């Protein structure tokens, strides 16, 4: 009888120890997770905010594209990077208007990584070689820009070569196409060249903006006549 009681008591103690061991382990994991979450939130809270992300695309007559990507932060950052699914050349990067050397990786697309820059404004300049194509008797620029950083304002501006205009809508209606997409883009001009601009406020991380522009060459003389016509209508 005594042996049975001792056996039960010993077994009960082992179960209690196991219970508290499991309880302590659960509490430890909860504490660890809480610490990780707090650390992550702290990093987000104290990370530099990307106020503005501008992409300026200048299409050349030969179909190449001169692209300028500008990041403007609310405070200095030590590292910045940019990726594009294209072959590029003539890479120049400026950190607060000072030229900096960056790492360039071309295994898949082109990755530009700049370290130890300590700047608020980072500007990437390069020439992209394969972003335009021939579409029947028209030309087309297309690229899907991905939102890979949280930003307050994102914009893309595509400027056509001098002497080129957006494709005639009458040519596109039968194909179910538009001169540019997304349709919320705004057509304009810098006084010499036609451009289209897309602006997004507080875009979602992971979203993308699939930009396409169909355009054609009408010549400088016809462009001048078109400009005069537009001015006459405005007046």
mmCIF file with all atom_site columns, N, CA and C in Angstrom, residues 83-146:
data_model
loop_
_atom_site.group_PDB
_atom_site.id
_atom_site.type_symbol
_atom_site.label_atom_id
_atom_site.label_alt_id
_atom_site.label_comp_id
_atom_site.label_asym_id
_atom_site.label_entity_id
_atom_site.label_seq_id
_atom_site.pdbx_PDB_ins_code
_atom_site.Cartn_x
_atom_site.Cartn_y
_atom_site.Cartn_z
_atom_site.occupancy
_atom_site.B_iso_or_equiv
_atom_site.pdbx_formal_charge
_atom_site.auth_seq_id
_atom_site.auth_comp_id
_atom_site.auth_asym_id
_atom_site.auth_atom_id
_atom_site.pdbx_PDB_model_num
ATOM 1   N N  . UNK A 1 83  ? 16.180 48.067 -59.108 1.00 0.00 ? 83  UNK A N  1
ATOM 2   C CA . UNK A 1 83  ? 16.217 46.907 -59.996 1.00 0.00 ? 83  UNK A CA 1
ATOM 3   C C  . UNK A 1 83  ? 15.341 47.168 -61.213 1.00 0.00 ? 83  UNK A C  1
ATOM 4   N N  . UNK A 1 84  ? 15.814 46.721 -62.381 1.00 0.00 ? 84  UNK A N  1
ATOM 5   C CA . UNK A 1 84  ? 15.034 46.852 -63.602 1.00 0.00 ? 84  UNK A CA 1
ATOM 6   C C  . UNK A 1 84  ? 15.221 45.598 -64.456 1.00 0.00 ? 84  UNK A C  1
ATOM 7   N N  . UNK A 1 85  ? 14.105 45.103 -65.036 1.00 0.00 ? 85  UNK A N  1
ATOM 8   C CA . UNK A 1 85  ? 14.163 43.934 -65.908 1.00 0.00 ? 85  UNK A CA 1
ATOM 9   C C  . UNK A 1 85  ? 14.564 44.373 -67.311 1.00 0.00 ? 85  UNK A C  1
ATOM 10  N N  . UNK A 1 86  ? 15.778 44.815 -67.479 1.00 0.00 ? 86  UNK A N  1
ATOM 11  C CA . UNK A 1 86  ? 16.233 45.297 -68.788 1.00 0.00 ? 86  UNK A CA 1
ATOM 12  C C  . UNK A 1 86  ? 17.752 45.352 -68.804 1.00 0.00 ? 86  UNK A C  1
ATOM 13  N N  . UNK A 1 87  ? 18.289 45.308 -70.005 1.00 0.00 ? 87  UNK A N  1
ATOM 14  C CA . UNK A 1 87  ? 19.724 45.558 -70.174 1.00 0.00 ? 87  UNK A CA 1
ATOM 15  C C  . UNK A 1 87  ? 19.929 47.072 -70.165 1.00 0.00 ? 87  UNK A C  1
ATOM 16  N N  . UNK A 1 88  ? 20.891 47.536 -69.381 1.00 0.00 ? 88  UNK A N  1
ATOM 17  C CA . UNK A 1 88  ? 21.122 48.971 -69.306 1.00 0.00 ? 88  UNK A CA 1
ATOM 18  C C  . UNK A 1 88  ? 22.606 49.282 -69.450 1.00 0.00 ? 88  UNK A C  1
ATOM 19  N N  . UNK A 1 89  ? 22.889 50.512 -69.833 1.00 0.00 ? 89  UNK A N  1
ATOM 20  C CA . UNK A 1 89  ? 24.268 51.001 -69.947 1.00 0.00 ? 89  UNK A CA 1
ATOM 21  C C  . UNK A 1 89  ? 24.327 52.413 -69.365 1.00 0.00 ? 89  UNK A C  1
ATOM 22  N N  . UNK A 1 90  ? 25.533 52.965 -69.353 1.00 0.00 ? 90  UNK A N  1
ATOM 23  C CA . UNK A 1 90  ? 25.753 54.363 -68.948 1.00 0.00 ? 90  UNK A CA 1
ATOM 24  C C  . UNK A 1 90  ? 25.129 54.672 -67.585 1.00 0.00 ? 90  UNK A C  1
ATOM 25  N N  . UNK A 1 91  ? 25.414 53.811 -66.610 1.00 0.00 ? 91  UNK A N  1
ATOM 26  C CA . UNK A 1 91  ? 24.838 53.995 -65.273 1.00 0.00 ? 91  UNK A CA 1
ATOM 27  C C  . UNK A 1 91  ? 25.596 55.091 -64.523 1.00 0.00 ? 91  UNK A C  1
ATOM 28  N N  . UNK A 1 92  ? 24.825 56.042 -64.005 1.00 0.00 ? 92  UNK A N  1
ATOM 29  C CA . UNK A 1 92  ? 25.361 57.084 -63.133 1.00 0.00 ? 92  UNK A CA 1
ATOM 30  C C  . UNK A 1 92  ? 24.415 57.257 -61.956 1.00 0.00 ? 92  UNK A C  1
ATOM 31  N N  . UNK A 1 93  ? 24.980 57.303 -60.754 1.00 0.00 ? 93  UNK A N  1
ATOM 32  C CA . UNK A 1 93  ? 24.165 57.467 -59.558 1.00 0.00 ? 93  UNK A CA 1
ATOM 33  C C  . UNK A 1 93  ? 24.692 58.670 -58.775 1.00 0.00 ? 93  UNK A C  1
ATOM 34  N N  . UNK A 1 94  ? 23.744 59.500 -58.310 1.00 0.00 ? 94  UNK A N  1
ATOM 35  C CA . UNK A 1 94  ? 24.105 60.678 -57.525 1.00 0.00 ? 94  UNK A CA 1
ATOM 36  C C  . UNK A 1 94  ? 23.392 60.617 -56.177 1.00 0.00 ? 94  UNK A C  1
ATOM 37  N N  . UNK A 1 95  ? 24.152 60.876 -55.122 1.00 0.00 ? 95  UNK A N  1
ATOM 38  C CA . UNK A 1 95  ? 23.610 60.941 -53.755 1.00 0.00 ? 95  UNK A CA 1
ATOM 39  C C  . UNK A 1 95  ? 23.759 62.369 -53.276 1.00 0.00 ? 95  UNK A C  1
ATOM 40  N N  . UNK A 1 96  ? 22.624 63.068 -53.132 1.00 0.00 ? 96  UNK A N  1
ATOM 41  C CA . UNK A 1 96  ? 22.647 64.503 -52.815 1.00 0.00 ? 96  UNK A CA 1
ATOM 42  C C  . UNK A 1 96  ? 23.561 65.248 -53.787 1.00 0.00 ? 96  UNK A C  1
ATOM 43  N N  . UNK A 1 97  ? 23.369 64.943 -55.077 1.00 0.00 ? 97  UNK A N  1
ATOM 44  C CA . UNK A 1 97  ? 24.076 65.608 -56.192 1.00 0.00 ? 97  UNK A CA 1
ATOM 45  C C  . UNK A 1 97  ? 25.565 65.270 -56.274 1.00 0.00 ? 97  UNK A C  1
ATOM 46  N N  . UNK A 1 98  ? 26.009 64.283 -55.499 1.00 0.00 ? 98  UNK A N  1
ATOM 47  C CA . UNK A 1 98  ? 27.412 63.849 -55.557 1.00 0.00 ? 98  UNK A CA 1
ATOM 48  C C  . UNK A 1 98  ? 27.465 62.467 -56.206 1.00 0.00 ? 98  UNK A C  1
ATOM 49  N N  . UNK A 1 99  ? 28.311 62.312 -57.213 1.00 0.00 ? 99  UNK A N  1
ATOM 50  C CA . UNK A 1 99  ? 28.432 61.037 -57.906 1.00 0.00 ? 99  UNK A CA 1
ATOM 51  C C  . UNK A 1 99  ? 28.991 59.965 -56.972 1.00 0.00 ? 99  UNK A C  1
ATOM 52  N N  . UNK A 1 100 ? 28.366 58.772 -56.986 1.00 0.00 ? 100 UNK A N  1
ATOM 53  C CA . UNK A 1 100 ? 28.808 57.676 -56.125 1.00 0.00 ? 100 UNK A CA 1
ATOM 54  C C  . UNK A 1 100 ? 28.981 56.403 -56.953 1.00 0.00 ? 100 UNK A C  1
ATOM 55  N N  . UNK A 1 101 ? 29.877 55.530 -56.476 1.00 0.00 ? 101 UNK A N  1
ATOM 56  C CA . UNK A 1 101 ? 30.106 54.241 -57.115 1.00 0.00 ? 101 UNK A CA 1
ATOM 57  C C  . UNK A 1 101 ? 29.181 53.197 -56.493 1.00 0.00 ? 101 UNK A C  1
ATOM 58  N N  . UNK A 1 102 ? 28.520 52.396 -57.330 1.00 0.00 ? 102 UNK A N  1
ATOM 59  C CA . UNK A 1 102 ? 27.585 51.389 -56.846 1.00 0.00 ? 102 UNK A CA 1
ATOM 60  C C  . UNK A 1 102 ? 27.872 50.036 -57.487 1.00 0.00 ? 102 UNK A C  1
ATOM 61  N N  . UNK A 1 103 ? 27.400 48.977 -56.829 1.00 0.00 ? 103 UNK A N  1
ATOM 62  C CA . UNK A 1 103 ? 27.543 47.631 -57.372 1.00 0.00 ? 103 UNK A CA 1
ATOM 63  C C  . UNK A 1 103 ? 26.440 47.366 -58.402 1.00 0.00 ? 103 UNK A C  1
ATOM 64  N N  . UNK A 1 104 ? 26.822 46.762 -59.527 1.00 0.00 ? 104 UNK A N  1
ATOM 65  C CA . UNK A 1 104 ? 25.858 46.456 -60.584 1.00 0.00 ? 104 UNK A CA 1
ATOM 66  C C  . UNK A 1 104 ? 25.897 44.964 -60.870 1.00 0.00 ? 104 UNK A C  1
ATOM 67  N N  . UNK A 1 105 ? 24.741 44.324 -60.752 1.00 0.00 ? 105 UNK A N  1
ATOM 68  C CA . UNK A 1 105 ? 24.613 42.888 -61.007 1.00 0.00 ? 105 UNK A CA 1
ATOM 69  C C  . UNK A 1 105 ? 23.665 42.685 -62.175 1.00 0.00 ? 105 UNK A C  1
ATOM 70  N N  . UNK A 1 106 ? 24.097 41.896 -63.164 1.00 0.00 ? 106 UNK A N  1
ATOM 71  C CA . UNK A 1 106 ? 23.292 41.703 -64.377 1.00 0.00 ? 106 UNK A CA 1
ATOM 72  C C  . UNK A 1 106 ? 22.913 40.243 -64.616 1.00 0.00 ? 106 UNK A C  1
ATOM 73  N N  . UNK A 1 107 ? 22.867 39.441 -63.553 1.00 0.00 ? 107 UNK A N  1
ATOM 74  C CA . UNK A 1 107 ? 22.515 38.029 -63.721 1.00 0.00 ? 107 UNK A CA 1
ATOM 75  C C  . UNK A 1 107 ? 21.070 37.873 -64.193 1.00 0.00 ? 107 UNK A C  1
ATOM 76  N N  . UNK A 1 108 ? 20.145 38.560 -63.537 1.00 0.00 ? 108 UNK A N  1
ATOM 77  C CA . UNK A 1 108 ? 18.735 38.570 -63.929 1.00 0.00 ? 108 UNK A CA 1
ATOM 78  C C  . UNK A 1 108 ? 18.309 40.028 -63.957 1.00 0.00 ? 108 UNK A C  1
ATOM 79  N N  . UNK A 1 109 ? 18.057 40.569 -65.145 1.00 0.00 ? 109 UNK A N  1
ATOM 80  C CA . UNK A 1 109 ? 17.793 41.994 -65.233 1.00 0.00 ? 109 UNK A CA 1
ATOM 81  C C  . UNK A 1 109 ? 19.039 42.753 -64.805 1.00 0.00 ? 109 UNK A C  1
ATOM 82  N N  . UNK A 1 110 ? 18.851 43.915 -64.182 1.00 0.00 ? 110 UNK A N  1
ATOM 83  C CA . UNK A 1 110 ? 19.979 44.698 -63.688 1.00 0.00 ? 110 UNK A CA 1
ATOM 84  C C  . UNK A 1 110 ? 19.664 45.228 -62.301 1.00 0.00 ? 110 UNK A C  1
ATOM 85  N N  . UNK A 1 111 ? 20.545 44.938 -61.360 1.00 0.00 ? 111 UNK A N  1
ATOM 86  C CA . UNK A 1 111 ? 20.398 45.404 -59.988 1.00 0.00 ? 111 UNK A CA 1
ATOM 87  C C  . UNK A 1 111 ? 21.513 46.404 -59.684 1.00 0.00 ? 111 UNK A C  1
ATOM 88  N N  . UNK A 1 112 ? 21.123 47.560 -59.137 1.00 0.00 ? 112 UNK A N  1
ATOM 89  C CA . UNK A 1 112 ? 22.085 48.596 -58.754 1.00 0.00 ? 112 UNK A CA 1
ATOM 90  C C  . UNK A 1 112 ? 22.000 48.765 -57.240 1.00 0.00 ? 112 UNK A C  1
ATOM 91  N N  . UNK A 1 113 ? 23.096 48.547 -56.540 1.00 0.00 ? 113 UNK A N  1
ATOM 92  C CA . UNK A 1 113 ? 23.116 48.639 -55.078 1.00 0.00 ? 113 UNK A CA 1
ATOM 93  C C  . UNK A 1 113 ? 24.174 49.647 -54.659 1.00 0.00 ? 113 UNK A C  1
ATOM 94  N N  . UNK A 1 114 ? 23.749 50.649 -53.880 1.00 0.00 ? 114 UNK A N  1
ATOM 95  C CA . UNK A 1 114 ? 24.659 51.701 -53.426 1.00 0.00 ? 114 UNK A CA 1
ATOM 96  C C  . UNK A 1 114 ? 24.734 51.667 -51.896 1.00 0.00 ? 114 UNK A C  1
ATOM 97  N N  . UNK A 1 115 ? 25.960 51.599 -51.367 1.00 0.00 ? 115 UNK A N  1
ATOM 98  C CA . UNK A 1 115 ? 26.162 51.505 -49.922 1.00 0.00 ? 115 UNK A CA 1
ATOM 99  C C  . UNK A 1 115 ? 26.959 52.708 -49.420 1.00 0.00 ? 115 UNK A C  1
ATOM 100 N N  . UNK A 1 116 ? 26.805 52.983 -48.112 1.00 0.00 ? 116 UNK A N  1
ATOM 101 C CA . UNK A 1 116 ? 27.545 54.054 -47.438 1.00 0.00 ? 116 UNK A CA 1
ATOM 102 C C  . UNK A 1 116 ? 27.394 55.390 -48.165 1.00 0.00 ? 116 UNK A C  1
ATOM 103 N N  . UNK A 1 117 ? 26.156 55.736 -48.506 1.00 0.00 ? 117 UNK A N  1
ATOM 104 C CA . UNK A 1 117 ? 25.934 56.962 -49.281 1.00 0.00 ? 117 UNK A CA 1
ATOM 105 C C  . UNK A 1 117 ? 25.561 58.155 -48.403 1.00 0.00 ? 117 UNK A C  1
ATOM 106 N N  . UNK A 1 118 ? 24.871 57.919 -47.286 1.00 0.00 ? 118 UNK A N  1
ATOM 107 C CA . UNK A 1 118 ? 24.501 58.977 -46.341 1.00 0.00 ? 118 UNK A CA 1
ATOM 108 C C  . UNK A 1 118 ? 23.886 60.178 -47.063 1.00 0.00 ? 118 UNK A C  1
ATOM 109 N N  . UNK A 1 119 ? 22.720 59.958 -47.688 1.00 0.00 ? 119 UNK A N  1
ATOM 110 C CA . UNK A 1 119 ? 22.073 61.017 -48.468 1.00 0.00 ? 119 UNK A CA 1
ATOM 111 C C  . UNK A 1 119 ? 20.561 60.902 -48.375 1.00 0.00 ? 119 UNK A C  1
ATOM 112 N N  . UNK A 1 120 ? 19.885 62.021 -48.624 1.00 0.00 ? 120 UNK A N  1
ATOM 113 C CA . UNK A 1 120 ? 18.424 62.047 -48.615 1.00 0.00 ? 120 UNK A CA 1
ATOM 114 C C  . UNK A 1 120 ? 17.839 61.878 -50.011 1.00 0.00 ? 120 UNK A C  1
ATOM 115 N N  . UNK A 1 121 ? 18.567 62.330 -51.034 1.00 0.00 ? 121 UNK A N  1
ATOM 116 C CA . UNK A 1 121 ? 18.091 62.238 -52.417 1.00 0.00 ? 121 UNK A CA 1
ATOM 117 C C  . UNK A 1 121 ? 19.051 61.375 -53.227 1.00 0.00 ? 121 UNK A C  1
ATOM 118 N N  . UNK A 1 122 ? 18.520 60.308 -53.790 1.00 0.00 ? 122 UNK A N  1
ATOM 119 C CA . UNK A 1 122 ? 19.335 59.402 -54.615 1.00 0.00 ? 122 UNK A CA 1
ATOM 120 C C  . UNK A 1 122 ? 18.749 59.406 -56.017 1.00 0.00 ? 122 UNK A C  1
ATOM 121 N N  . UNK A 1 123 ? 19.613 59.595 -56.997 1.00 0.00 ? 123 UNK A N  1
ATOM 122 C CA . UNK A 1 123 ? 19.183 59.691 -58.394 1.00 0.00 ? 123 UNK A CA 1
ATOM 123 C C  . UNK A 1 123 ? 19.937 58.669 -59.241 1.00 0.00 ? 123 UNK A C  1
ATOM 124 N N  . UNK A 1 124 ? 19.175 57.764 -59.855 1.00 0.00 ? 124 UNK A N  1
ATOM 125 C CA . UNK A 1 124 ? 19.749 56.753 -60.745 1.00 0.00 ? 124 UNK A CA 1
ATOM 126 C C  . UNK A 1 124 ? 19.517 57.189 -62.193 1.00 0.00 ? 124 UNK A C  1
ATOM 127 N N  . UNK A 1 125 ? 20.580 57.212 -62.979 1.00 0.00 ? 125 UNK A N  1
ATOM 128 C CA . UNK A 1 125 ? 20.475 57.537 -64.402 1.00 0.00 ? 125 UNK A CA 1
ATOM 129 C C  . UNK A 1 125 ? 21.080 56.407 -65.223 1.00 0.00 ? 125 UNK A C  1
ATOM 130 N N  . UNK A 1 126 ? 20.375 55.987 -66.260 1.00 0.00 ? 126 UNK A N  1
ATOM 131 C CA . UNK A 1 126 ? 20.904 54.921 -67.122 1.00 0.00 ? 126 UNK A CA 1
ATOM 132 C C  . UNK A 1 126 ? 20.151 54.917 -68.458 1.00 0.00 ? 126 UNK A C  1
ATOM 133 N N  . UNK A 1 127 ? 20.708 54.182 -69.398 1.00 0.00 ? 127 UNK A N  1
ATOM 134 C CA . UNK A 1 127 ? 20.082 53.996 -70.703 1.00 0.00 ? 127 UNK A CA 1
ATOM 135 C C  . UNK A 1 127 ? 19.601 52.549 -70.799 1.00 0.00 ? 127 UNK A C  1
ATOM 136 N N  . UNK A 1 128 ? 18.298 52.365 -71.025 1.00 0.00 ? 128 UNK A N  1
ATOM 137 C CA . UNK A 1 128 ? 17.704 51.034 -71.186 1.00 0.00 ? 128 UNK A CA 1
ATOM 138 C C  . UNK A 1 128 ? 17.609 50.714 -72.682 1.00 0.00 ? 128 UNK A C  1
ATOM 139 N N  . UNK A 1 129 ? 17.926 49.460 -73.028 1.00 0.00 ? 129 UNK A N  1
ATOM 140 C CA . UNK A 1 129 ? 18.083 49.116 -74.437 1.00 0.00 ? 129 UNK A CA 1
ATOM 141 C C  . UNK A 1 129 ? 16.912 48.366 -75.057 1.00 0.00 ? 129 UNK A C  1
ATOM 142 N N  . UNK A 1 130 ? 16.012 47.803 -74.258 1.00 0.00 ? 130 UNK A N  1
ATOM 143 C CA . UNK A 1 130 ? 14.998 46.916 -74.847 1.00 0.00 ? 130 UNK A CA 1
ATOM 144 C C  . UNK A 1 130 ? 13.600 47.141 -74.274 1.00 0.00 ? 130 UNK A C  1
ATOM 145 N N  . UNK A 1 131 ? 13.211 48.404 -74.117 1.00 0.00 ? 131 UNK A N  1
ATOM 146 C CA . UNK A 1 131 ? 11.897 48.713 -73.569 1.00 0.00 ? 131 UNK A CA 1
ATOM 147 C C  . UNK A 1 131 ? 10.907 49.209 -74.625 1.00 0.00 ? 131 UNK A C  1
ATOM 148 N N  . UNK A 1 132 ? 11.353 49.365 -75.870 1.00 0.00 ? 132 UNK A N  1
ATOM 149 C CA . UNK A 1 132 ? 10.456 49.779 -76.944 1.00 0.00 ? 132 UNK A CA 1
ATOM 150 C C  . UNK A 1 132 ? 10.434 48.713 -78.037 1.00 0.00 ? 132 UNK A C  1
ATOM 151 N N  . UNK A 1 133 ? 9.370  48.748 -78.843 1.00 0.00 ? 133 UNK A N  1
ATOM 152 C CA . UNK A 1 133 ? 9.211  47.757 -79.896 1.00 0.00 ? 133 UNK A CA 1
ATOM 153 C C  . UNK A 1 133 ? 8.368  48.350 -81.018 1.00 0.00 ? 133 UNK A C  1
ATOM 154 N N  . UNK A 1 134 ? 8.302  47.625 -82.147 1.00 0.00 ? 134 UNK A N  1
ATOM 155 C CA . UNK A 1 134 ? 7.468  48.020 -83.278 1.00 0.00 ? 134 UNK A CA 1
ATOM 156 C C  . UNK A 1 134 ? 6.129  47.302 -83.157 1.00 0.00 ? 134 UNK A C  1
ATOM 157 N N  . UNK A 1 135 ? 5.030  48.047 -83.364 1.00 0.00 ? 135 UNK A N  1
ATOM 158 C CA . UNK A 1 135 ? 3.689  47.485 -83.276 1.00 0.00 ? 135 UNK A CA 1
ATOM 159 C C  . UNK A 1 135 ? 2.941  47.870 -84.561 1.00 0.00 ? 135 UNK A C  1
ATOM 160 N N  . UNK A 1 136 ? 3.086  47.045 -85.591 1.00 0.00 ? 136 UNK A N  1
ATOM 161 C CA . UNK A 1 136 ? 2.516  47.387 -86.897 1.00 0.00 ? 136 UNK A CA 1
ATOM 162 C C  . UNK A 1 136 ? 3.232  48.606 -87.453 1.00 0.00 ? 136 UNK A C  1
ATOM 163 N N  . UNK A 1 137 ? 2.479  49.660 -87.785 1.00 0.00 ? 137 UNK A N  1
ATOM 164 C CA . UNK A 1 137 ? 3.104  50.894 -88.247 1.00 0.00 ? 137 UNK A CA 1
ATOM 165 C C  . UNK A 1 137 ? 3.301  51.886 -87.094 1.00 0.00 ? 137 UNK A C  1
ATOM 166 N N  . UNK A 1 138 ? 3.146  51.397 -85.875 1.00 0.00 ? 138 UNK A N  1
ATOM 167 C CA . UNK A 1 138 ? 3.328  52.215 -84.682 1.00 0.00 ? 138 UNK A CA 1
ATOM 168 C C  . UNK A 1 138 ? 4.533  51.737 -83.887 1.00 0.00 ? 138 UNK A C  1
ATOM 169 N N  . UNK A 1 139 ? 4.865  52.501 -82.869 1.00 0.00 ? 139 UNK A N  1
ATOM 170 C CA . UNK A 1 139 ? 5.909  52.107 -81.923 1.00 0.00 ? 139 UNK A CA 1
ATOM 171 C C  . UNK A 1 139 ? 5.291  52.035 -80.524 1.00 0.00 ? 139 UNK A C  1
ATOM 172 N N  . UNK A 1 140 ? 5.878  51.221 -79.668 1.00 0.00 ? 140 UNK A N  1
ATOM 173 C CA . UNK A 1 140 ? 5.306  51.040 -78.337 1.00 0.00 ? 140 UNK A CA 1
ATOM 174 C C  . UNK A 1 140 ? 6.402  50.991 -77.272 1.00 0.00 ? 140 UNK A C  1
ATOM 175 N N  . UNK A 1 141 ? 6.132  51.681 -76.183 1.00 0.00 ? 141 UNK A N  1
ATOM 176 C CA . UNK A 1 141 ? 6.942  51.546 -74.967 1.00 0.00 ? 141 UNK A CA 1
ATOM 177 C C  . UNK A 1 141 ? 6.079  50.838 -73.938 1.00 0.00 ? 141 UNK A C  1
ATOM 178 N N  . UNK A 1 142 ? 6.661  49.850 -73.254 1.00 0.00 ? 142 UNK A N  1
ATOM 179 C CA . UNK A 1 142 ? 5.910  49.173 -72.195 1.00 0.00 ? 142 UNK A CA 1
ATOM 180 C C  . UNK A 1 142 ? 6.856  48.628 -71.137 1.00 0.00 ? 142 UNK A C  1
ATOM 181 N N  . UNK A 1 143 ? 6.413  48.781 -69.892 1.00 0.00 ? 143 UNK A N  1
ATOM 182 C CA . UNK A 1 143 ? 7.179  48.257 -68.760 1.00 0.00 ? 143 UNK A CA 1
ATOM 183 C C  . UNK A 1 143 ? 6.272  48.226 -67.543 1.00 0.00 ? 143 UNK A C  1
ATOM 184 N N  . UNK A 1 144 ? 6.431  47.193 -66.707 1.00 0.00 ? 144 UNK A N  1
ATOM 185 C CA . UNK A 1 144 ? 5.665  47.068 -65.471 1.00 0.00 ? 144 UNK A CA 1
ATOM 186 C C  . UNK A 1 144 ? 6.554  47.504 -64.307 1.00 0.00 ? 144 UNK A C  1
ATOM 187 N N  . UNK A 1 145 ? 6.208  48.653 -63.733 1.00 0.00 ? 145 UNK A N  1
ATOM 188 C CA . UNK A 1 145 ? 6.958  49.194 -62.600 1.00 0.00 ? 145 UNK A CA 1
ATOM 189 C C  . UNK A 1 145 ? 6.376  48.628 -61.304 1.00 0.00 ? 145 UNK A C  1
ATOM 190 N N  . UNK A 1 146 ? 7.210  47.998 -60.492 1.00 0.00 ? 146 UNK A N  1
ATOM 191 C CA . UNK A 1 146 ? 6.758  47.381 -59.244 1.00 0.00 ? 146 UNK A CA 1
ATOM 192 C C  . UNK A 1 146 ? 7.026  48.296 -58.062 1.00 0.00 ? 146 UNK A C  1
#
